[in-house]
Amino acid sequence: MKTNLMKTIREQQPIVLNVANHVTPQRVADGINYIGGSPMMMADPLEAADLTKIADAVVLNLGSTNPTAQALMLGAGETANRLHKPVVFDPVAVGATPLRRKRTQQLLERAPVTLIRGNAGEVAALAGVSWDQRGIDAGQGSVDPVTVAQTAAQKCQCIVVLSGPTDIITDGTTVYQVENNAPMLTTNVGMGDVLDGILGVAAGISTDLETITTATGILPVAAELATHQYPDAPFSFLAETYNQLARLDDQTLQQRLKIK
Amino acid sequence: MKTNLMKTIREQQPIVLNVANHVTPQRVADGINYIGGSPMMMADPLEAADLTKIADAVVLNLGSTNPTAQALMLGAGETANRLHKPVVFDPVAVGATPLRRKRTQQLLERAPVTLIRGNAGEVAALAGVSWDQRGIDAGQGSVDPVTVAQTAAQKCQCIVVLSGPTDIITDGTTVYQVENNAPMLTTNVGMGDVLDGILGVAAGISTDLETITTATGILPVAAELATHQYPDAPFSFLAETYNQLARLDDQTLQQRLKIK
Amino acid sequence: MKTNLMKTIREQQPIVLNVANHVTPQRVADGINYIGGSPMMMADPLEAADLTKIADAVVLNLGSTNPTAQALMLGAGETANRLHKPVVFDPVAVGATPLRRKRTQQLLERAPVTLIRGNAGEVAALAGVSWDQRGIDAGQGSVDPVTVAQTAAQKCQCIVVLSGPTDIITDGTTVYQVENNAPMLTTNVGMGDVLDGILGVAAGISTDLETITTATGILPVAAELATHQYPDAPFSFLAETYNQLARLDDQTLQQRLKIK
């Protein structure tokens, strides 16, 4: 694993450019800032290229898909590809509507991404595996999630982080699993988006699988610490998770990480 | 009253599709999620119909009215009508500008709604009663709020929830009043929008007046419990109100509800 | 200084109309509401003039610049000028892209503003002083920040509030400095936007330099009080800063203000 990730983040302070959804941008920007990155959020396709140039990584979120958001994603994604900067993509509810599938396909064709982060239902949709998704929730399927993640990684030729009670990180061949978890993360809307932002910060440093796996553990480790203090108060838990993100050091992260 | 509302919500987990404003969507999505519903927020009229099909109820908010928001409201509202799904509408500051009145009229003509939730000034504007509204605040008027709510319900042929220190729930004939209240709710922007979301969750189960009245009490009951702990710290109060929403059971709700 | 500012705000409850960015509008609206103002947020250029008419001050934020936001800023700004209402402008990351510079220039030409609030990098860009800005962060420069602020104020013919560890308030000639500060303010994204909102509330009462200087101290004074309680927990600090904003009276503000 990447044993000096937190220290490196705070030294390099990667700039992460976000095409966020319209629900959780504050939460995402705070998450990036709390661990030591520098968030930028944008809204005009006309400056997508200029802002991508000053970013260390780009995070694209399908949550509030519309023509402007799609133009933002394409503009930032294409520039990032040209400049060899990493792109994290969250295909929110991609299986829910034909429009989301079409726009995802267009993005992946025109601007290949470095890393896809989604729940089981979303990754299954990209893998072409049948899955019973429910709204924005993960839903249930009959195929092993590890196989789902590997299939999606091979199809999209990128790293896949399939998040859930156990997070699966794979480049299509090698597989790591992070078993840290806190059920109250799903009670607070947008913690998956915060994970995307954290992965963007990490990708701004390195996109090797060990760095991404370590980064995947940051949020659940902080959330486990918060759960100890607020076992049945989900908003207090959220507040304390942010406090812990700001405080987390490499020693604590490495000690608590449960990777297999 | 609906004595098993909380239990039913958590069993059925109604999916609530929101056309939110651009200020409070995080708070609304959290509110829906905390009580046990499943929020979806959308931004593209092209998928309004598809998303409405998988929703149990639709919540429309006039707060950030613009042409896209209006197309979203019409798209979701018309599909919901065709599929006989309930629609909750919040006519934010409808009396403040001619544009808001015009768009509200267009919505109510093309996609009749099941329930309108507004403050006294907003409901008075719909009822055609003169009222001194001030910005987004409720303002003051000379007519009895119960009459205002009944008049609006009859005009719009739907349930009206006029919220304030006392909430008034009426179908134009029968009137219930919920006397639970916490003044700090108005210190935090968007708690009316959270109430809309909760009413959407309830409407996804049933739109009978007793269910809606019980649901109207969920937020102020949670807020009263939070007030006991944080009587003069409005952000801590907000945090604790969310904690209480996640924890609230039917026994506590029924014991504390003050309905007349 | 304005020794009865908090009392006056709570008596007059100025209505502040915001063209916010898409990341922090909730935080800004809460900040305005907590100190006793009344926030309005808008999204449709067609109602910019009507909403400006009922506002006491207008706050424009360049953060999410796009054609709609620009039309909103121009619409509200021009109406405010015609009606002699104060306009606060936050040139977020104006030095980062040519698009932001062009739109800022267009705004300042067509709708002169009363007050500009920015960090050192943003104010330097307006002053035409070379500065090493980094993303949305302030960056570093070789010129004295007081000179930077004065130059910008003279160029733009308005009050400038250059915020940082020490805040500089100037009309181009007279200079005040507020030395209250809390480093955790920068850990939470959007606290500069909250400051803009507070300045909008104050400007709704008076735009004399003493009132603006006193208002500039409200947020850091509340944040200093919060820091005492939560020295190393930035989200708890944020929550307590809001609590303190709601509670702050003129006596505490005047006692704690460090102005030179």
CSV table of N, CA and C in Angstrom, one decimal, chain A residues 117-254:
chain,number,residue,atom,x,y,z
A,117,ARG,N,-15.7,5.0,-10.4
A,117,ARG,CA,-16.1,4.6,-9.0
A,117,ARG,C,-17.6,4.6,-9.0
A,118,GLY,N,-18.2,3.4,-8.7
A,118,GLY,CA,-19.6,3.3,-8.6
A,118,GLY,C,-20.1,2.3,-7.6
A,119,ASN,N,-21.4,2.2,-7.3
A,119,ASN,CA,-21.9,1.1,-6.5
A,119,ASN,C,-22.1,-0.1,-7.4
A,120,ALA,N,-22.5,-1.2,-6.8
A,120,ALA,CA,-22.6,-2.5,-7.5
A,120,ALA,C,-23.5,-2.3,-8.7
A,121,GLY,N,-24.7,-1.7,-8.5
A,121,GLY,CA,-25.6,-1.5,-9.6
A,121,GLY,C,-25.1,-0.8,-10.8
A,122,GLU,N,-24.3,0.3,-10.5
A,122,GLU,CA,-23.8,1.1,-11.5
A,122,GLU,C,-22.7,0.4,-12.3
A,123,VAL,N,-21.8,-0.3,-11.5
A,123,VAL,CA,-20.7,-1.0,-12.2
A,123,VAL,C,-21.2,-2.2,-13.0
A,124,ALA,N,-22.3,-2.8,-12.5
A,124,ALA,CA,-22.9,-3.9,-13.2
A,124,ALA,C,-23.4,-3.4,-14.6
A,125,ALA,N,-24.0,-2.2,-14.5
A,125,ALA,CA,-24.6,-1.7,-15.8
A,125,ALA,C,-23.5,-1.5,-16.8
A,126,LEU,N,-22.3,-1.0,-16.3
A,126,LEU,CA,-21.2,-0.8,-17.3
A,126,LEU,C,-20.6,-2.1,-17.7
A,127,ALA,N,-20.7,-3.1,-16.8
A,127,ALA,CA,-20.1,-4.4,-17.2
A,127,ALA,C,-21.0,-5.2,-18.1
A,128,GLY,N,-22.3,-4.7,-18.2
A,128,GLY,CA,-23.3,-5.5,-19.0
A,128,GLY,C,-23.8,-6.7,-18.3
A,129,VAL,N,-23.8,-6.6,-16.9
A,129,VAL,CA,-24.3,-7.7,-16.1
A,129,VAL,C,-25.7,-7.3,-15.6
A,130,SER,N,-26.6,-8.2,-15.6
A,130,SER,CA,-28.0,-7.9,-15.2
A,130,SER,C,-28.0,-7.7,-13.7
A,131,TRP,N,-28.7,-6.7,-13.2
A,131,TRP,CA,-28.7,-6.2,-11.8
A,131,TRP,C,-30.0,-5.6,-11.5
A,132,ASP,N,-30.4,-5.7,-10.3
A,132,ASP,CA,-31.7,-5.1,-9.9
A,132,ASP,C,-31.4,-3.8,-9.1
A,133,GLN,N,-31.2,-2.8,-9.9
A,133,GLN,CA,-30.9,-1.5,-9.2
A,133,GLN,C,-32.2,-0.8,-8.8
A,134,ARG,N,-32.2,0.0,-7.8
A,134,ARG,CA,-33.4,0.6,-7.3
A,134,ARG,C,-33.1,2.1,-7.0
A,135,GLY,N,-33.6,3.0,-7.9
A,135,GLY,CA,-33.3,4.4,-7.8
A,135,GLY,C,-31.8,4.7,-7.8
A,136,ILE,N,-31.3,5.4,-6.9
A,136,ILE,CA,-29.9,5.7,-6.8
A,136,ILE,C,-29.2,4.7,-5.9
A,137,ASP,N,-29.9,3.7,-5.4
A,137,ASP,CA,-29.3,2.7,-4.5
A,137,ASP,C,-28.7,1.6,-5.3
A,138,ALA,N,-27.8,0.8,-4.6
A,138,ALA,CA,-27.0,-0.2,-5.3
A,138,ALA,C,-27.9,-1.4,-5.8
A,139,GLY,N,-28.9,-1.7,-5.1
A,139,GLY,CA,-29.7,-2.9,-5.5
A,139,GLY,C,-29.0,-4.2,-5.3
A,140,GLN,N,-29.5,-5.3,-6.0
A,140,GLN,CA,-28.9,-6.6,-5.8
A,140,GLN,C,-28.8,-7.3,-7.1
A,141,GLY,N,-27.8,-8.2,-7.1
A,141,GLY,CA,-27.6,-9.0,-8.3
A,141,GLY,C,-27.1,-10.4,-8.0
A,142,SER,N,-27.0,-11.3,-9.0
A,142,SER,CA,-26.7,-12.7,-8.7
A,142,SER,C,-25.2,-13.0,-9.0
A,143,VAL,N,-24.5,-12.0,-9.6
A,143,VAL,CA,-23.1,-12.3,-10.0
A,143,VAL,C,-22.2,-11.8,-8.8
A,144,ASP,N,-21.1,-12.4,-8.6
A,144,ASP,CA,-20.1,-12.0,-7.7
A,144,ASP,C,-19.6,-10.6,-8.0
A,145,PRO,N,-19.7,-9.7,-7.0
A,145,PRO,CA,-19.3,-8.3,-7.2
A,145,PRO,C,-17.8,-8.2,-7.7
A,146,VAL,N,-16.9,-9.1,-7.3
A,146,VAL,CA,-15.6,-9.0,-7.8
A,146,VAL,C,-15.5,-9.2,-9.3
A,147,THR,N,-16.3,-10.2,-9.8
A,147,THR,CA,-16.3,-10.5,-11.2
A,147,THR,C,-17.0,-9.3,-11.9
A,148,VAL,N,-18.0,-8.7,-11.3
A,148,VAL,CA,-18.6,-7.5,-11.9
A,148,VAL,C,-17.6,-6.4,-12.1
A,149,ALA,N,-16.8,-6.1,-11.1
A,149,ALA,CA,-15.8,-5.1,-11.1
A,149,ALA,C,-14.7,-5.4,-12.2
A,150,GLN,N,-14.3,-6.6,-12.2
A,150,GLN,CA,-13.2,-7.0,-13.1
A,150,GLN,C,-13.7,-6.8,-14.6
A,151,THR,N,-15.0,-7.3,-14.8
A,151,THR,CA,-15.5,-7.2,-16.2
A,151,THR,C,-15.6,-5.8,-16.6
A,152,ALA,N,-16.1,-4.9,-15.7
A,152,ALA,CA,-16.2,-3.5,-16.1
A,152,ALA,C,-14.8,-2.9,-16.3
A,153,ALA,N,-13.9,-3.2,-15.5
A,153,ALA,CA,-12.5,-2.7,-15.7
A,153,ALA,C,-11.9,-3.1,-17.0
A,154,GLN,N,-12.2,-4.4,-17.4
A,154,GLN,CA,-11.7,-4.8,-18.7
A,154,GLN,C,-12.4,-4.1,-19.9
A,155,LYS,N,-13.7,-4.0,-19.7
A,155,LYS,CA,-14.5,-3.4,-20.8
A,155,LYS,C,-14.1,-1.9,-21.0
A,156,CYS,N,-14.0,-1.2,-19.9
A,156,CYS,CA,-13.7,0.2,-19.9
A,156,CYS,C,-12.2,0.5,-19.9
A,157,GLN,N,-11.4,-0.5,-19.8
A,157,GLN,CA,-9.9,-0.4,-19.8
A,157,GLN,C,-9.5,0.7,-18.8
A,158,CYS,N,-9.9,0.6,-17.6
A,158,CYS,CA,-9.5,1.5,-16.5
A,158,CYS,C,-9.6,0.8,-15.2
A,159,ILE,N,-9.2,1.5,-14.2
A,159,ILE,CA,-9.4,1.0,-12.8
A,159,ILE,C,-10.8,1.2,-12.4
A,160,VAL,N,-11.4,0.2,-11.7
A,160,VAL,CA,-12.7,0.3,-11.2
A,160,VAL,C,-12.7,0.2,-9.7
A,161,VAL,N,-13.4,1.1,-9.0
A,161,VAL,CA,-13.6,1.0,-7.6
A,161,VAL,C,-15.1,0.8,-7.4
A,162,LEU,N,-15.4,-0.5,-7.0
A,162,LEU,CA,-16.8,-0.8,-6.8
A,162,LEU,C,-17.0,-0.6,-5.3
A,163,SER,N,-17.8,0.4,-4.8
A,163,SER,CA,-17.9,0.6,-3.4
A,163,SER,C,-19.1,0.0,-2.8
A,164,GLY,N,-19.0,-0.4,-1.6
A,164,GLY,CA,-20.2,-1.1,-0.9
A,164,GLY,C,-19.7,-1.4,0.5
A,165,PRO,N,-20.3,-2.3,1.2
A,165,PRO,CA,-19.8,-2.7,2.5
A,165,PRO,C,-18.4,-3.2,2.4
A,166,THR,N,-18.0,-3.9,1.4
A,166,THR,CA,-16.6,-4.1,1.1
A,166,THR,C,-16.3,-3.4,-0.3
A,167,ASP,N,-15.3,-2.6,-0.3
A,167,ASP,CA,-14.9,-1.9,-1.6
A,167,ASP,C,-14.0,-2.8,-2.4
A,168,ILE,N,-14.2,-2.9,-3.7
A,168,ILE,CA,-13.4,-3.7,-4.6
A,168,ILE,C,-12.7,-2.8,-5.5
A,169,ILE,N,-11.3,-2.9,-5.5
A,169,ILE,CA,-10.5,-2.1,-6.4
A,169,ILE,C,-9.7,-3.0,-7.4
A,170,THR,N,-9.9,-2.8,-8.7
A,170,THR,CA,-9.3,-3.7,-9.6
A,170,THR,C,-8.9,-2.9,-10.9
A,171,ASP,N,-7.9,-3.4,-11.5
A,171,ASP,CA,-7.5,-2.9,-12.9
A,171,ASP,C,-8.0,-3.9,-13.9
A,172,GLY,N,-8.8,-4.9,-13.5
A,172,GLY,CA,-9.2,-5.9,-14.4
A,172,GLY,C,-8.5,-7.2,-14.2
A,173,THR,N,-7.3,-7.2,-13.6
A,173,THR,CA,-6.5,-8.3,-13.3
A,173,THR,C,-6.4,-8.4,-11.8
A,174,THR,N,-5.5,-7.6,-11.2
A,174,THR,CA,-5.3,-7.6,-9.8
A,174,THR,C,-6.5,-7.0,-9.1
A,175,VAL,N,-6.8,-7.6,-7.9
A,175,VAL,CA,-8.0,-7.2,-7.1
A,175,VAL,C,-7.5,-7.0,-5.7
A,176,TYR,N,-7.9,-5.8,-5.2
A,176,TYR,CA,-7.8,-5.5,-3.7
A,176,TYR,C,-9.2,-5.3,-3.2
A,177,GLN,N,-9.3,-5.6,-1.9
A,177,GLN,CA,-10.6,-5.3,-1.2
A,177,GLN,C,-10.4,-4.6,0.1
A,178,VAL,N,-11.1,-3.5,0.3
A,178,VAL,CA,-11.1,-2.8,1.5
A,178,VAL,C,-12.3,-3.1,2.3
A,179,GLU,N,-12.0,-3.6,3.5
A,179,GLU,CA,-13.2,-4.1,4.3
A,179,GLU,C,-13.6,-3.1,5.4
A,180,ASN,N,-13.0,-2.0,5.4
A,180,ASN,CA,-13.4,-0.9,6.4
A,180,ASN,C,-14.8,-0.4,5.9
A,181,ASN,N,-15.7,-0.1,6.8
A,181,ASN,CA,-17.0,0.3,6.5
A,181,ASN,C,-17.7,0.9,7.7
A,182,ALA,N,-18.7,1.8,7.4
A,182,ALA,CA,-19.6,2.3,8.4
A,182,ALA,C,-20.9,2.5,7.8
A,183,PRO,N,-21.9,1.7,8.2
A,183,PRO,CA,-23.2,1.7,7.6
A,183,PRO,C,-23.9,3.1,7.5
A,184,MET,N,-23.5,4.0,8.5
A,184,MET,CA,-24.2,5.4,8.4
A,184,MET,C,-23.7,6.2,7.3
A,185,LEU,N,-22.6,5.8,6.6
A,185,LEU,CA,-22.2,6.5,5.4
A,185,LEU,C,-23.3,6.6,4.4
A,186,THR,N,-24.1,5.6,4.3
A,186,THR,CA,-25.2,5.6,3.3
A,186,THR,C,-26.4,6.3,3.8
A,187,THR,N,-26.5,6.7,5.0
A,187,THR,CA,-27.6,7.5,5.6
A,187,THR,C,-27.4,8.9,5.1
A,188,ASN,N,-26.2,9.3,4.9
A,188,ASN,CA,-25.9,10.7,4.4
A,188,ASN,C,-25.7,10.7,2.9
A,189,VAL,N,-26.5,11.5,2.2
A,189,VAL,CA,-26.5,11.5,0.8
A,189,VAL,C,-25.2,12.1,0.3
A,190,GLY,N,-24.5,11.5,-0.6
A,190,GLY,CA,-23.4,12.1,-1.3
A,190,GLY,C,-22.0,11.6,-0.8
A,191,MET,N,-22.0,10.6,0.2
A,191,MET,CA,-20.7,10.2,0.7
A,191,MET,C,-19.9,9.4,-0.4
A,192,GLY,N,-20.7,8.8,-1.4
A,192,GLY,CA,-20.0,8.2,-2.5
A,192,GLY,C,-19.3,9.3,-3.4
A,193,ASP,N,-20.0,10.5,-3.5
A,193,ASP,CA,-19.4,11.6,-4.2
A,193,ASP,C,-18.1,12.1,-3.5
A,194,VAL,N,-18.2,12.1,-2.2
A,194,VAL,CA,-17.0,12.5,-1.4
A,194,VAL,C,-15.8,11.5,-1.6
A,195,LEU,N,-16.2,10.2,-1.7
A,195,LEU,CA,-15.2,9.2,-2.0
A,195,LEU,C,-14.6,9.5,-3.4
A,196,ASP,N,-15.4,9.9,-4.4
A,196,ASP,CA,-14.9,10.3,-5.7
A,196,ASP,C,-13.8,11.4,-5.6
A,197,GLY,N,-14.2,12.4,-4.8
A,197,GLY,CA,-13.3,13.5,-4.6
A,197,GLY,C,-12.0,13.1,-4.0
A,198,ILE,N,-12.0,12.2,-3.0
A,198,ILE,CA,-10.8,11.7,-2.4
A,198,ILE,C,-10.0,11.0,-3.4
A,199,LEU,N,-10.6,10.1,-4.2
A,199,LEU,CA,-9.9,9.4,-5.2
A,199,LEU,C,-9.3,10.4,-6.2
A,200,GLY,N,-10.0,11.5,-6.5
A,200,GLY,CA,-9.4,12.5,-7.4
A,200,GLY,C,-8.1,13.1,-6.8
A,201,VAL,N,-8.1,13.4,-5.5
A,201,VAL,CA,-6.9,13.9,-4.8
A,201,VAL,C,-5.8,12.9,-4.9
A,202,ALA,N,-6.1,11.6,-4.6
A,202,ALA,CA,-5.1,10.6,-4.7
A,202,ALA,C,-4.5,10.4,-6.1
A,203,ALA,N,-5.5,10.4,-7.1
A,203,ALA,CA,-5.1,10.3,-8.5
A,203,ALA,C,-4.2,11.4,-9.0
A,204,GLY,N,-4.3,12.6,-8.3
A,204,GLY,CA,-3.5,13.7,-8.6
A,204,GLY,C,-2.0,13.5,-8.2
A,205,ILE,N,-1.8,12.4,-7.4
A,205,ILE,CA,-0.5,12.0,-6.9
A,205,ILE,C,0.0,10.8,-7.7
A,206,SER,N,-0.8,9.8,-7.7
A,206,SER,CA,-0.4,8.6,-8.5
A,206,SER,C,-1.7,7.8,-8.7
A,207,THR,N,-1.7,7.1,-9.9
A,207,THR,CA,-2.8,6.2,-10.2
A,207,THR,C,-2.5,4.7,-10.1
A,208,ASP,N,-1.3,4.4,-9.4
A,208,ASP,CA,-1.1,3.0,-9.3
A,208,ASP,C,-2.1,2.4,-8.3
A,209,LEU,N,-2.3,1.1,-8.4
A,209,LEU,CA,-3.4,0.4,-7.8
A,209,LEU,C,-3.3,0.5,-6.2
A,210,GLU,N,-2.1,0.5,-5.7
A,210,GLU,CA,-1.9,0.5,-4.3
A,210,GLU,C,-2.3,1.9,-3.7
A,211,THR,N,-1.9,3.0,-4.5
A,211,THR,CA,-2.3,4.3,-4.0
A,211,THR,C,-3.8,4.4,-4.0
A,212,ILE,N,-4.5,4.0,-5.1
A,212,ILE,CA,-5.9,4.1,-5.2
A,212,ILE,C,-6.6,3.2,-4.1
A,213,THR,N,-6.1,2.1,-3.8
A,213,THR,CA,-6.6,1.2,-2.8
A,213,THR,C,-6.5,1.9,-1.4
A,214,THR,N,-5.3,2.4,-1.1
A,214,THR,CA,-5.1,3.1,0.2
A,214,THR,C,-6.1,4.3,0.3
A,215,ALA,N,-6.2,5.0,-0.8
A,215,ALA,CA,-7.1,6.2,-0.8
A,215,ALA,C,-8.6,5.8,-0.6
A,216,THR,N,-9.0,4.6,-1.1
A,216,THR,CA,-10.3,4.1,-1.0
A,216,THR,C,-10.6,3.9,0.5
A,217,GLY,N,-9.6,3.6,1.3
A,217,GLY,CA,-9.8,3.4,2.7
A,217,GLY,C,-9.9,4.6,3.6
A,218,ILE,N,-9.5,5.8,3.0
A,218,ILE,CA,-9.5,7.0,3.9
A,218,ILE,C,-10.9,7.3,4.5
A,219,LEU,N,-11.9,7.3,3.6
A,219,LEU,CA,-13.2,7.7,4.1
A,219,LEU,C,-13.8,6.7,5.1
A,220,PRO,N,-13.8,5.4,4.8
A,220,PRO,CA,-14.4,4.4,5.7
A,220,PRO,C,-13.6,4.3,7.0
A,221,VAL,N,-12.3,4.5,7.0
A,221,VAL,CA,-11.5,4.5,8.3
A,221,VAL,C,-11.9,5.7,9.1
A,222,ALA,N,-12.0,6.9,8.5
A,222,ALA,CA,-12.5,8.1,9.3
A,222,ALA,C,-13.9,7.8,9.8
A,223,ALA,N,-14.7,7.2,9.0
A,223,ALA,CA,-16.1,6.9,9.4
A,223,ALA,C,-16.2,5.9,10.5
A,224,GLU,N,-15.3,4.9,10.5
A,224,GLU,CA,-15.3,4.0,11.6
A,224,GLU,C,-15.0,4.7,12.9
A,225,LEU,N,-14.0,5.5,12.9
A,225,LEU,CA,-13.6,6.3,14.1
A,225,LEU,C,-14.8,7.1,14.5
A,226,ALA,N,-15.5,7.7,13.6
A,226,ALA,CA,-16.7,8.6,14.0
A,226,ALA,C,-17.8,7.7,14.5
A,227,THR,N,-18.0,6.5,14.0
A,227,THR,CA,-19.0,5.6,14.5
A,227,THR,C,-18.8,5.3,16.0
A,228,HIS,N,-17.6,5.1,16.4
A,228,HIS,CA,-17.4,4.8,17.8
A,228,HIS,C,-17.9,5.9,18.7
A,229,GLN,N,-17.8,7.2,18.2
A,229,GLN,CA,-18.3,8.3,19.1
A,229,GLN,C,-19.8,8.5,18.9
A,230,TYR,N,-20.4,8.3,17.8
A,230,TYR,CA,-21.8,8.5,17.5
A,230,TYR,C,-22.5,7.3,16.9
A,231,PRO,N,-22.7,6.3,17.6
A,231,PRO,CA,-23.2,5.0,17.0
A,231,PRO,C,-24.6,5.1,16.4
A,232,ASP,N,-25.4,6.0,16.9
A,232,ASP,CA,-26.8,6.1,16.4
A,232,ASP,C,-27.3,7.5,16.2
A,233,ALA,N,-26.4,8.4,15.8
A,233,ALA,CA,-26.7,9.8,15.5
A,233,ALA,C,-26.1,10.1,14.2
A,234,PRO,N,-26.8,9.9,13.0
A,234,PRO,CA,-26.1,9.9,11.7
A,234,PRO,C,-25.5,11.3,11.3
A,235,PHE,N,-26.2,12.4,11.8
A,235,PHE,CA,-25.6,13.7,11.4
A,235,PHE,C,-24.4,14.0,12.2
A,236,SER,N,-24.4,13.7,13.5
A,236,SER,CA,-23.2,13.9,14.4
A,236,SER,C,-22.1,13.0,13.9
A,237,PHE,N,-22.5,11.8,13.4
A,237,PHE,CA,-21.5,10.9,12.8
A,237,PHE,C,-20.8,11.6,11.5
A,238,LEU,N,-21.7,12.2,10.7
A,238,LEU,CA,-21.2,12.9,9.5
A,238,LEU,C,-20.2,14.0,9.9
A,239,ALA,N,-20.6,14.8,10.9
A,239,ALA,CA,-19.7,15.9,11.4
A,239,ALA,C,-18.4,15.3,11.9
A,240,GLU,N,-18.4,14.3,12.6
A,240,GLU,CA,-17.2,13.7,13.2
A,240,GLU,C,-16.4,13.0,12.1
A,241,THR,N,-17.0,12.5,11.1
A,241,THR,CA,-16.3,11.9,10.0
A,241,THR,C,-15.4,13.0,9.3
A,242,TYR,N,-16.0,14.2,9.1
A,242,TYR,CA,-15.2,15.3,8.5
A,242,TYR,C,-14.1,15.7,9.5
A,243,ASN,N,-14.4,15.8,10.8
A,243,ASN,CA,-13.3,16.1,11.7
A,243,ASN,C,-12.2,15.1,11.6
A,244,GLN,N,-12.5,13.8,11.5
A,244,GLN,CA,-11.5,12.8,11.4
A,244,GLN,C,-10.7,12.8,10.1
A,245,LEU,N,-11.4,13.2,9.0
A,245,LEU,CA,-10.7,13.3,7.7
A,245,LEU,C,-9.6,14.4,7.9
A,246,ALA,N,-9.9,15.5,8.6
A,246,ALA,CA,-8.9,16.6,8.7
A,246,ALA,C,-7.7,16.1,9.6
A,247,ARG,N,-7.9,15.2,10.4
A,247,ARG,CA,-7.0,14.8,11.4
A,247,ARG,C,-6.2,13.5,11.1
A,248,LEU,N,-6.7,12.8,10.1
A,248,LEU,CA,-6.2,11.4,9.8
A,248,LEU,C,-4.7,11.5,9.4
A,249,ASP,N,-3.9,10.7,10.0
A,249,ASP,CA,-2.5,10.6,9.5
A,249,ASP,C,-2.2,9.2,9.0
A,250,ASP,N,-1.0,9.1,8.4
A,250,ASP,CA,-0.7,7.8,7.8
A,250,ASP,C,-0.6,6.7,8.8
A,251,GLN,N,-0.1,6.9,10.0
A,251,GLN,CA,0.0,5.9,11.0
A,251,GLN,C,-1.4,5.3,11.3
A,252,THR,N,-2.3,6.1,11.6
A,252,THR,CA,-3.7,5.7,11.9
A,252,THR,C,-4.3,5.0,10.7
A,253,LEU,N,-4.1,5.6,9.5
A,253,LEU,CA,-4.7,5.0,8.3
A,253,LEU,C,-4.2,3.6,8.1
A,254,GLN,N,-2.8,3.4,8.2
A,254,GLN,CA,-2.2,2.1,7.9
A,254,GLN,C,-2.6,1.1,9.0
